[in-house]
Amino acid sequence: MTEVYIVDAVRTPIGKKNGGLSGVHPADLGAHVIKAVVDRTGIDPSDVDDVVFGCVDAIGGQAGNIARTAWLAAGYPQHVPGVTVDRQCGSSQQALHFGAQAILSGTADLIVAGGVQNMSQIPISAAMIVGQQYGFDTPFGGSTGWTERYGDQEVSQFRGAEMIADKWDLSREDLERWALQSHERAKAAIAGGRFEGEIVPLGDATVDEGPRETSLEKMASLATLVEGGRLTAAVASQISDGASAVLLASDEAVRKYGLKPRARIHHLSARGDDPIFMLSAPIPATQHALAKTGLSIDDIDLIEINEAFAPVVLAWIKEIGADPAKVNVNGGAIALGHPLGATGTKLMATLLNELERREGRYGLLTICEGGGTANVTIIERV
């Protein structure tokens, strides 16, 4: 049976809104990590079969198939194609999945998978804002089938996060304690140099810009996002800029090109859940992945679950029974940022490096996504 290996994984530092990466064209952000993964692995770029990149709000500098543009901006051969994936916040994780599936099918041997997002230049939901000039107020309004099924109720990540906090009985204090821990873990990871093996500096941007000095007292002073709610900006992921990439290889490519893989793809899948809750799908997706593999959550040594909002992670921990000490051990998107289309392979780079540092065996990555879906990837260190 064909195996899929991760040969290397890299990312830019994650820039905060209007920070050190805000002026970089998305194609150049993508090109930077593509060149880094090619240089670090020593592959001939002519041997790459495809470039699969995640990106959300593909307009402006992110339009026109950013995967292809970024590859060409890197100066690499024109015969190598590219394709852009939008599975919302899990876009680059899905890019990794599509790349791995191409290798498993026997139709490819070397894939560069990754993602890019410059949220300073192109704000979240920019595509929907542009769509308003064509008469669309939301992606759903005007759809007979959608309205018959879900009505005209609000569909938003903010409402979904509040609903999750309510359903799983998560207090504001619970959420803020997790957010504070995210910042503390991220700052400790930066101080300890734990991200140095995955970050490829770009210009003056050399470290993640998101982590900040805060406290439970400061968080408690913030207004909630909605009246009577539990969420504040302190428990939400940060608006960010960045790019990330991984090199995937078949066992044949590993032998042919003398590559040294770092991990094997043990499992990949995706599942959906209620699109109104929107952010709860990592729960059934993880349950499905564990059932398919025969693993228990206790078999997993490290976990990265995207901190879109604190209740997403805390509800998942409650439902899955995971040890919180294994979850987002170097902080998450609340502290480090969430550059939408780049987050999946960014988290994979972090998971891979930390798994090696701890000499663990299995790592699990899952991300909640707009539309109520979630991907799960399980890797095994080699």
Tab-separated table of C-alpha atoms in Angstrom:
chain	number	residue	atom	x	y	z
A	1	MET	CA	0.000	0.000	0.000
A	2	THR	CA	1.267	3.489	-0.866
A	3	GLU	CA	2.239	5.632	2.105
A	4	VAL	CA	2.241	9.421	2.333
A	5	TYR	CA	5.016	11.129	4.219
A	6	ILE	CA	5.540	14.678	5.439
A	7	VAL	CA	9.098	15.532	4.475
A	8	ASP	CA	9.097	19.031	5.936
A	9	ALA	CA	6.753	21.759	7.141
A	10	VAL	CA	7.427	25.489	7.359
A	11	ARG	CA	5.620	28.720	8.048
A	12	THR	CA	6.169	32.430	8.210
A	13	PRO	CA	5.988	34.201	11.540
A	14	ILE	CA	2.346	35.114	12.059
A	15	GLY	CA	1.883	38.846	11.684
A	16	LYS	CA	-0.761	40.729	13.598
A	17	LYS	CA	-3.233	43.023	11.850
A	18	ASN	CA	-1.307	45.850	10.164
A	19	GLY	CA	1.895	44.311	11.475
A	20	GLY	CA	5.135	43.137	9.942
A	21	LEU	CA	3.625	41.127	7.076
A	22	SER	CA	0.698	43.407	6.255
A	23	GLY	CA	2.395	45.017	3.251
A	24	VAL	CA	3.515	41.760	1.630
A	25	HIS	CA	1.562	40.687	-1.447
A	26	PRO	CA	-0.196	37.344	-0.820
A	27	ALA	CA	1.609	35.773	-3.773
A	28	ASP	CA	4.952	36.727	-2.242
A	29	LEU	CA	3.880	35.386	1.150
A	30	GLY	CA	3.048	32.077	-0.511
A	31	ALA	CA	6.201	32.084	-2.609
A	32	HIS	CA	8.309	32.581	0.511
A	33	VAL	CA	7.187	29.344	2.184
A	34	ILE	CA	7.247	27.431	-1.100
A	35	LYS	CA	10.884	28.410	-1.659
A	36	ALA	CA	11.701	27.536	1.943
A	37	VAL	CA	10.274	24.019	1.734
A	38	VAL	CA	12.010	23.420	-1.605
A	39	ASP	CA	15.352	24.703	-0.299
A	40	ARG	CA	15.164	22.812	2.990
A	41	THR	CA	14.327	19.474	1.384
A	42	GLY	CA	16.638	19.841	-1.615
A	43	ILE	CA	14.051	18.668	-4.128
A	44	ASP	CA	14.140	19.699	-7.759
A	45	PRO	CA	11.028	21.884	-8.183
A	46	SER	CA	10.586	20.361	-11.643
A	47	ASP	CA	9.659	17.079	-9.945
A	48	VAL	CA	6.675	18.528	-8.065
A	49	ASP	CA	3.382	17.172	-9.406
A	50	ASP	CA	1.049	19.850	-8.044
A	51	VAL	CA	0.767	22.793	-5.670
A	52	VAL	CA	-2.378	22.784	-3.513
A	53	PHE	CA	-2.967	25.902	-1.435
A	54	GLY	CA	-5.735	27.028	0.882
A	55	CYS	CA	-7.089	30.575	0.805
A	56	VAL	CA	-10.319	32.246	1.925
A	57	ASP	CA	-11.780	35.409	0.355
A	58	ALA	CA	-9.967	34.858	-2.930
A	59	ILE	CA	-10.266	38.377	-4.298
A	60	GLY	CA	-7.703	41.056	-5.114
A	61	GLY	CA	-4.180	39.749	-4.568
A	62	GLN	CA	-5.607	36.421	-3.447
A	63	ALA	CA	-7.667	35.927	-6.615
A	64	GLY	CA	-6.725	34.154	-9.821
A	65	ASN	CA	-5.673	30.850	-8.211
A	66	ILE	CA	-3.169	32.002	-5.599
A	67	ALA	CA	-1.553	28.535	-5.484
A	68	ARG	CA	-0.442	28.905	-9.095
A	69	THR	CA	0.513	32.565	-8.690
A	70	ALA	CA	2.619	31.905	-5.597
A	71	TRP	CA	4.490	29.055	-7.319
A	72	LEU	CA	5.284	31.229	-10.318
A	73	ALA	CA	6.207	34.168	-8.065
A	74	ALA	CA	8.742	31.837	-6.473
A	75	GLY	CA	10.394	31.524	-9.883
A	76	TYR	CA	9.667	27.845	-10.358
A	77	PRO	CA	8.844	25.858	-13.547
A	78	GLN	CA	5.709	26.774	-15.449
A	79	HIS	CA	4.785	23.156	-16.160
A	80	VAL	CA	3.921	22.573	-12.480
A	81	PRO	CA	0.215	23.352	-11.930
A	82	GLY	CA	-1.531	24.735	-8.868
A	83	VAL	CA	-5.016	24.737	-7.388
A	84	THR	CA	-6.632	26.773	-4.620
A	85	VAL	CA	-8.900	25.252	-1.973
A	86	ASP	CA	-11.547	26.960	0.175
A	87	ARG	CA	-12.776	24.949	3.130
A	88	GLN	CA	-12.887	28.119	5.175
A	89	CYS	CA	-10.651	27.979	8.263
A	90	GLY	CA	-9.508	24.452	7.380
A	91	SER	CA	-8.481	25.329	3.819
A	92	SER	CA	-4.796	24.440	4.044
A	93	GLN	CA	-5.539	21.337	6.103
A	94	GLN	CA	-7.832	20.293	3.270
A	95	ALA	CA	-5.065	21.198	0.809
A	96	LEU	CA	-2.854	18.740	2.683
A	97	HIS	CA	-5.637	16.140	2.493
A	98	PHE	CA	-6.132	16.601	-1.248
A	99	GLY	CA	-2.389	16.347	-1.794
A	100	ALA	CA	-2.161	13.196	0.311
A	101	GLN	CA	-5.139	11.675	-1.500
A	102	ALA	CA	-3.482	12.341	-4.867
A	103	ILE	CA	-0.431	10.431	-3.679
A	104	LEU	CA	-2.537	7.611	-2.229
A	105	SER	CA	-4.342	7.307	-5.574
A	106	GLY	CA	-1.041	6.787	-7.351
A	107	THR	CA	-1.473	9.847	-9.574
A	108	ALA	CA	1.185	11.956	-7.826
A	109	ASP	CA	4.415	11.478	-5.908
A	110	LEU	CA	5.462	14.969	-4.757
A	111	ILE	CA	2.973	17.619	-3.638
A	112	VAL	CA	3.529	21.031	-2.105
A	113	ALA	CA	0.499	21.764	0.077
A	114	GLY	CA	-0.069	24.883	2.121
A	115	GLY	CA	-1.973	28.111	2.384
A	116	VAL	CA	-1.765	31.863	2.537
A	117	GLN	CA	-3.824	34.737	3.911
A	118	ASN	CA	-3.218	38.457	4.245
A	119	MET	CA	-6.126	39.597	6.395
A	120	SER	CA	-4.707	43.099	6.764
A	121	GLN	CA	-5.068	43.646	3.028
A	122	ILE	CA	-8.217	41.588	2.476
A	123	PRO	CA	-10.440	41.473	5.584
A	124	ILE	CA	-12.434	38.428	6.614
A	125	SER	CA	-15.693	38.138	4.632
A	126	ALA	CA	-14.353	40.527	1.993
A	127	ALA	CA	-15.817	38.308	-0.728
A	128	MET	CA	-19.267	38.677	0.824
A	129	ILE	CA	-18.859	42.430	1.121
A	130	VAL	CA	-17.995	42.594	-2.576
A	131	GLY	CA	-21.017	40.383	-3.291
A	132	GLN	CA	-23.334	43.002	-1.856
A	133	GLN	CA	-22.939	45.073	-5.015
A	134	TYR	CA	-24.536	42.170	-6.859
A	135	GLY	CA	-27.527	42.029	-4.526
A	136	PHE	CA	-26.413	39.384	-2.020
A	137	ASP	CA	-26.641	40.373	1.640
A	138	THR	CA	-25.562	36.941	2.925
A	139	PRO	CA	-24.459	33.717	1.261
A	140	PHE	CA	-27.792	32.132	2.225
A	141	GLY	CA	-30.472	34.783	1.701
A	142	GLY	CA	-32.514	34.108	-1.409
A	143	SER	CA	-31.888	30.360	-1.399
A	144	THR	CA	-35.237	28.601	-1.260
A	145	GLY	CA	-33.707	25.326	-0.150
A	146	TRP	CA	-31.655	26.906	2.615
A	147	THR	CA	-34.568	28.968	3.918
A	148	GLU	CA	-36.897	25.958	3.951
A	149	ARG	CA	-34.370	24.039	5.990
A	150	TYR	CA	-32.857	26.657	8.320
A	151	GLY	CA	-35.118	29.707	8.035
A	152	ASP	CA	-33.731	33.221	8.063
A	153	GLN	CA	-31.930	32.978	11.409
A	154	GLU	CA	-28.500	34.515	11.908
A	155	VAL	CA	-25.638	32.366	10.681
A	156	SER	CA	-22.319	33.540	12.098
A	157	GLN	CA	-19.273	32.239	13.892
A	158	PHE	CA	-20.006	34.592	16.788
A	159	ARG	CA	-23.493	33.176	17.329
A	160	GLY	CA	-22.171	29.647	16.925
A	161	ALA	CA	-19.508	30.185	19.549
A	162	GLU	CA	-22.056	31.598	21.995
A	163	MET	CA	-24.341	28.624	21.361
A	164	ILE	CA	-21.492	26.214	22.047
A	165	ALA	CA	-20.611	27.982	25.298
A	166	ASP	CA	-24.247	27.712	26.354
A	167	LYS	CA	-24.759	24.063	25.339
A	168	TRP	CA	-21.598	22.850	27.057
A	169	ASP	CA	-22.105	25.105	30.083
A	170	LEU	CA	-18.860	27.023	29.699
A	171	SER	CA	-18.668	30.154	31.817
A	172	ARG	CA	-17.005	33.394	30.832
A	173	GLU	CA	-14.374	32.632	33.470
A	174	ASP	CA	-13.707	29.194	31.899
A	175	LEU	CA	-13.163	30.816	28.513
A	176	GLU	CA	-10.898	33.555	29.835
A	177	ARG	CA	-8.745	31.123	31.811
A	178	TRP	CA	-8.156	29.149	28.604
A	179	ALA	CA	-7.351	32.340	26.695
A	180	LEU	CA	-4.855	33.446	29.320
A	181	GLN	CA	-3.215	30.032	29.238
A	182	SER	CA	-2.944	30.316	25.449
A	183	HIS	CA	-0.951	33.543	25.774
A	184	GLU	CA	1.237	32.158	28.548
A	185	ARG	CA	2.012	28.978	26.624
A	186	ALA	CA	2.744	30.924	23.427
A	187	LYS	CA	5.112	33.331	25.169
A	188	ALA	CA	6.919	30.428	26.837
A	189	ALA	CA	7.239	28.642	23.482
A	190	ILE	CA	8.704	31.734	21.821
A	191	ALA	CA	11.106	32.343	24.699
A	192	GLY	CA	12.162	28.704	24.580
A	193	GLY	CA	12.806	28.785	20.830
A	194	ARG	CA	10.262	26.062	20.156
A	195	PHE	CA	9.068	27.616	16.879
A	196	GLU	CA	12.510	28.247	15.420
A	197	GLY	CA	12.561	24.966	13.487
A	198	GLU	CA	9.362	25.802	11.618
A	199	ILE	CA	9.539	29.577	11.102
A	200	VAL	CA	11.199	31.071	8.027
A	201	PRO	CA	11.635	34.795	8.750
A	202	LEU	CA	10.473	37.306	6.152
A	203	GLY	CA	12.053	40.747	6.204
A	204	ASP	CA	11.792	42.223	9.675
A	205	ALA	CA	9.170	39.647	10.686
A	206	THR	CA	11.089	37.025	12.630
A	207	VAL	CA	8.751	35.955	15.452
A	208	ASP	CA	5.005	35.625	15.979
A	209	GLU	CA	3.525	39.020	16.771
A	210	GLY	CA	0.243	38.019	18.449
A	211	PRO	CA	1.027	37.074	22.052
A	212	ARG	CA	0.473	39.912	24.482
A	213	GLU	CA	0.664	40.718	28.148
A	214	THR	CA	-2.771	40.278	29.650
A	215	SER	CA	-4.497	39.026	32.777
A	216	LEU	CA	-7.829	37.699	33.949
A	217	GLU	CA	-8.543	41.150	35.363
A	218	LYS	CA	-7.972	42.839	31.987
A	219	MET	CA	-10.120	40.269	30.214
A	220	ALA	CA	-12.917	40.663	32.739
A	221	SER	CA	-13.051	44.396	31.981
A	222	LEU	CA	-13.899	43.875	28.288
A	223	ALA	CA	-17.403	44.222	26.918
A	224	THR	CA	-19.026	41.068	25.578
A	225	LEU	CA	-19.538	40.738	21.828
A	226	VAL	CA	-23.312	40.617	22.328
A	227	GLU	CA	-25.391	41.870	25.222
A	228	GLY	CA	-25.798	39.142	27.813
A	229	GLY	CA	-23.221	36.925	26.102
A	230	ARG	CA	-20.102	35.257	27.438
A	231	LEU	CA	-17.625	35.959	24.641
A	232	THR	CA	-15.281	38.925	24.366
A	233	ALA	CA	-12.521	39.665	21.881
A	234	ALA	CA	-10.111	38.155	24.415
A	235	VAL	CA	-11.394	34.623	23.814
A	236	ALA	CA	-11.434	34.843	20.012
A	237	SER	CA	-8.678	34.172	17.487
A	238	GLN	CA	-6.706	37.119	16.185
A	239	ILE	CA	-6.823	38.669	12.703
A	240	SER	CA	-3.500	37.690	11.159
A	241	ASP	CA	-1.271	37.477	8.093
A	242	GLY	CA	0.888	34.523	7.145
A	243	ALA	CA	1.645	31.521	4.954
A	244	SER	CA	2.661	27.908	5.501
A	245	ALA	CA	3.640	24.894	3.410
A	246	VAL	CA	4.453	21.205	3.667
A	247	LEU	CA	6.114	18.804	1.252
A	248	LEU	CA	4.264	15.506	0.850
A	249	ALA	CA	5.930	12.512	-0.754
A	250	SER	CA	5.076	8.939	-1.666
A	251	ASP	CA	7.291	6.121	-0.439
A	252	GLU	CA	8.560	5.793	-4.011
A	253	ALA	CA	9.524	9.493	-4.115
A	254	VAL	CA	11.275	9.152	-0.749
A	255	ARG	CA	13.455	6.391	-2.169
A	256	LYS	CA	13.955	7.950	-5.613
A	257	TYR	CA	15.005	11.391	-4.366
A	258	GLY	CA	16.748	10.345	-1.163
A	259	LEU	CA	14.324	12.245	1.067
A	260	LYS	CA	14.171	11.938	4.843
A	261	PRO	CA	10.530	11.919	5.975
A	262	ARG	CA	9.582	13.272	9.378
A	263	ALA	CA	6.090	11.795	9.737
A	264	ARG	CA	3.617	9.487	8.060
A	265	ILE	CA	0.014	10.396	7.387
A	266	HIS	CA	-1.827	7.854	9.530
A	267	HIS	CA	-5.363	9.110	8.898
A	268	LEU	CA	-7.260	11.916	7.189
A	269	SER	CA	-10.981	12.611	7.047
A	270	ALA	CA	-13.642	15.305	7.338
A	271	ARG	CA	-17.133	15.412	8.815
A	272	GLY	CA	-19.955	17.921	9.106
A	273	ASP	CA	-22.265	19.095	11.893
A	274	ASP	CA	-25.005	21.688	12.403
A	275	PRO	CA	-24.116	24.758	10.284
A	276	ILE	CA	-25.855	27.080	12.726
A	277	PHE	CA	-23.630	25.907	15.578
A	278	MET	CA	-20.990	26.069	12.811
A	279	LEU	CA	-17.933	25.443	15.011
A	280	SER	CA	-18.856	22.165	16.740
A	281	ALA	CA	-17.844	19.768	13.948
A	282	PRO	CA	-14.401	18.876	15.403
A	283	ILE	CA	-16.310	16.738	17.920
A	284	PRO	CA	-18.007	14.302	15.475
A	285	ALA	CA	-15.004	14.538	13.136
A	286	THR	CA	-12.635	13.392	15.888
A	287	GLN	CA	-15.028	10.652	17.003
A	288	HIS	CA	-15.145	9.421	13.398
A	289	ALA	CA	-11.353	9.511	13.009
A	290	LEU	CA	-10.738	7.587	16.229
A	291	ALA	CA	-13.329	4.979	15.276
A	292	LYS	CA	-11.801	4.529	11.823
A	293	THR	CA	-8.264	4.114	13.161
A	294	GLY	CA	-9.067	2.098	16.269
A	295	LEU	CA	-7.104	4.592	18.344
A	296	SER	CA	-8.325	6.100	21.584
A	297	ILE	CA	-7.777	9.721	22.475
A	298	ASP	CA	-5.290	8.497	25.093
A	299	ASP	CA	-3.157	7.055	22.273
A	300	ILE	CA	-2.668	10.568	20.901
A	301	ASP	CA	0.439	12.240	22.277
A	302	LEU	CA	-0.230	15.812	21.092
A	303	ILE	CA	-3.239	17.702	19.796
A	304	GLU	CA	-3.671	20.914	17.848
A	305	ILE	CA	-7.252	22.166	17.661
A	306	ASN	CA	-7.665	25.621	16.209
A	307	GLU	CA	-8.687	28.211	18.768
A	308	ALA	CA	-11.223	30.021	16.614
A	309	PHE	CA	-12.911	30.730	19.943
A	310	ALA	CA	-12.165	29.296	23.382
A	311	PRO	CA	-15.519	27.449	23.638
A	312	VAL	CA	-14.651	25.390	20.544
A	313	VAL	CA	-11.647	23.885	22.311
A	314	LEU	CA	-13.250	23.489	25.736
A	315	ALA	CA	-16.398	21.818	24.372
A	316	TRP	CA	-14.205	19.452	22.326
A	317	ILE	CA	-12.138	18.547	25.393
A	318	LYS	CA	-15.290	17.869	27.396
A	319	GLU	CA	-16.889	15.710	24.717
A	320	ILE	CA	-13.802	13.791	23.580
A	321	GLY	CA	-12.267	13.368	27.024
A	322	ALA	CA	-8.849	14.639	25.987
A	323	ASP	CA	-6.166	15.567	28.482
A	324	PRO	CA	-5.955	19.401	28.379
A	325	ALA	CA	-2.211	19.128	29.020
A	326	LYS	CA	-1.813	17.632	25.519
A	327	VAL	CA	-3.900	20.289	23.766
A	328	ASN	CA	-2.297	23.356	22.135
A	329	VAL	CA	0.734	23.030	24.349
A	330	ASN	CA	2.477	26.004	22.706
A	331	GLY	CA	-0.589	28.225	22.682
A	332	GLY	CA	-3.203	28.610	19.997
A	333	ALA	CA	-4.857	31.102	17.686
A	334	ILE	CA	-6.125	33.227	20.578
A	335	ALA	CA	-2.494	34.167	21.210
A	336	LEU	CA	-0.695	33.329	17.983
A	337	GLY	CA	-3.292	34.324	15.401
A	338	HIS	CA	-5.391	32.670	12.726
A	339	PRO	CA	-4.437	33.544	9.130
A	340	LEU	CA	-7.486	31.662	7.802
A	341	GLY	CA	-6.229	29.891	4.665
A	342	ALA	CA	-2.768	29.252	6.120
A	343	THR	CA	-3.748	27.949	9.551
A	344	GLY	CA	-4.051	24.234	8.758
A	345	THR	CA	-0.511	23.619	7.582
A	346	LYS	CA	0.766	26.225	10.047
A	347	LEU	CA	-0.613	24.096	12.875
A	348	MET	CA	0.761	20.971	11.206
A	349	ALA	CA	4.253	22.490	11.281
A	350	THR	CA	3.853	23.207	14.992
A	351	LEU	CA	2.417	19.753	15.719
A	352	LEU	CA	5.220	18.023	13.837
A	353	ASN	CA	8.010	19.960	15.538
A	354	GLU	CA	6.608	19.514	19.026
A	355	LEU	CA	5.918	15.818	18.454
A	356	GLU	CA	9.588	15.394	17.570
A	357	ARG	CA	10.733	17.484	20.519
A	358	ARG	CA	8.753	15.264	22.916
A	359	GLU	CA	9.549	12.068	21.003
A	360	GLY	CA	5.855	11.271	20.789
A	361	ARG	CA	4.260	8.914	18.302
A	362	TYR	CA	0.836	10.223	17.262
A	363	GLY	CA	-0.335	13.797	16.724
A	364	LEU	CA	-3.866	14.927	15.881
A	365	LEU	CA	-4.928	18.138	14.132
A	366	THR	CA	-8.506	19.352	13.809
A	367	ILE	CA	-10.058	22.664	12.779
A	368	CYS	CA	-13.629	23.969	12.902
A	369	GLU	CA	-14.797	25.514	9.640
A	370	GLY	CA	-17.495	27.790	8.281
A	371	GLY	CA	-20.513	25.799	7.142
A	372	GLY	CA	-20.225	23.407	10.085
A	373	THR	CA	-17.455	21.093	8.895
A	374	ALA	CA	-14.129	19.929	10.315
A	375	ASN	CA	-11.054	18.071	9.134
A	376	VAL	CA	-8.990	15.639	11.191
A	377	THR	CA	-5.432	14.612	10.362
A	378	ILE	CA	-3.505	12.083	12.426
A	379	ILE	CA	0.237	11.818	11.845
A	380	GLU	CA	2.737	9.267	13.112
A	381	ARG	CA	6.310	10.358	13.720
A	382	VAL	CA	8.936	8.317	11.873
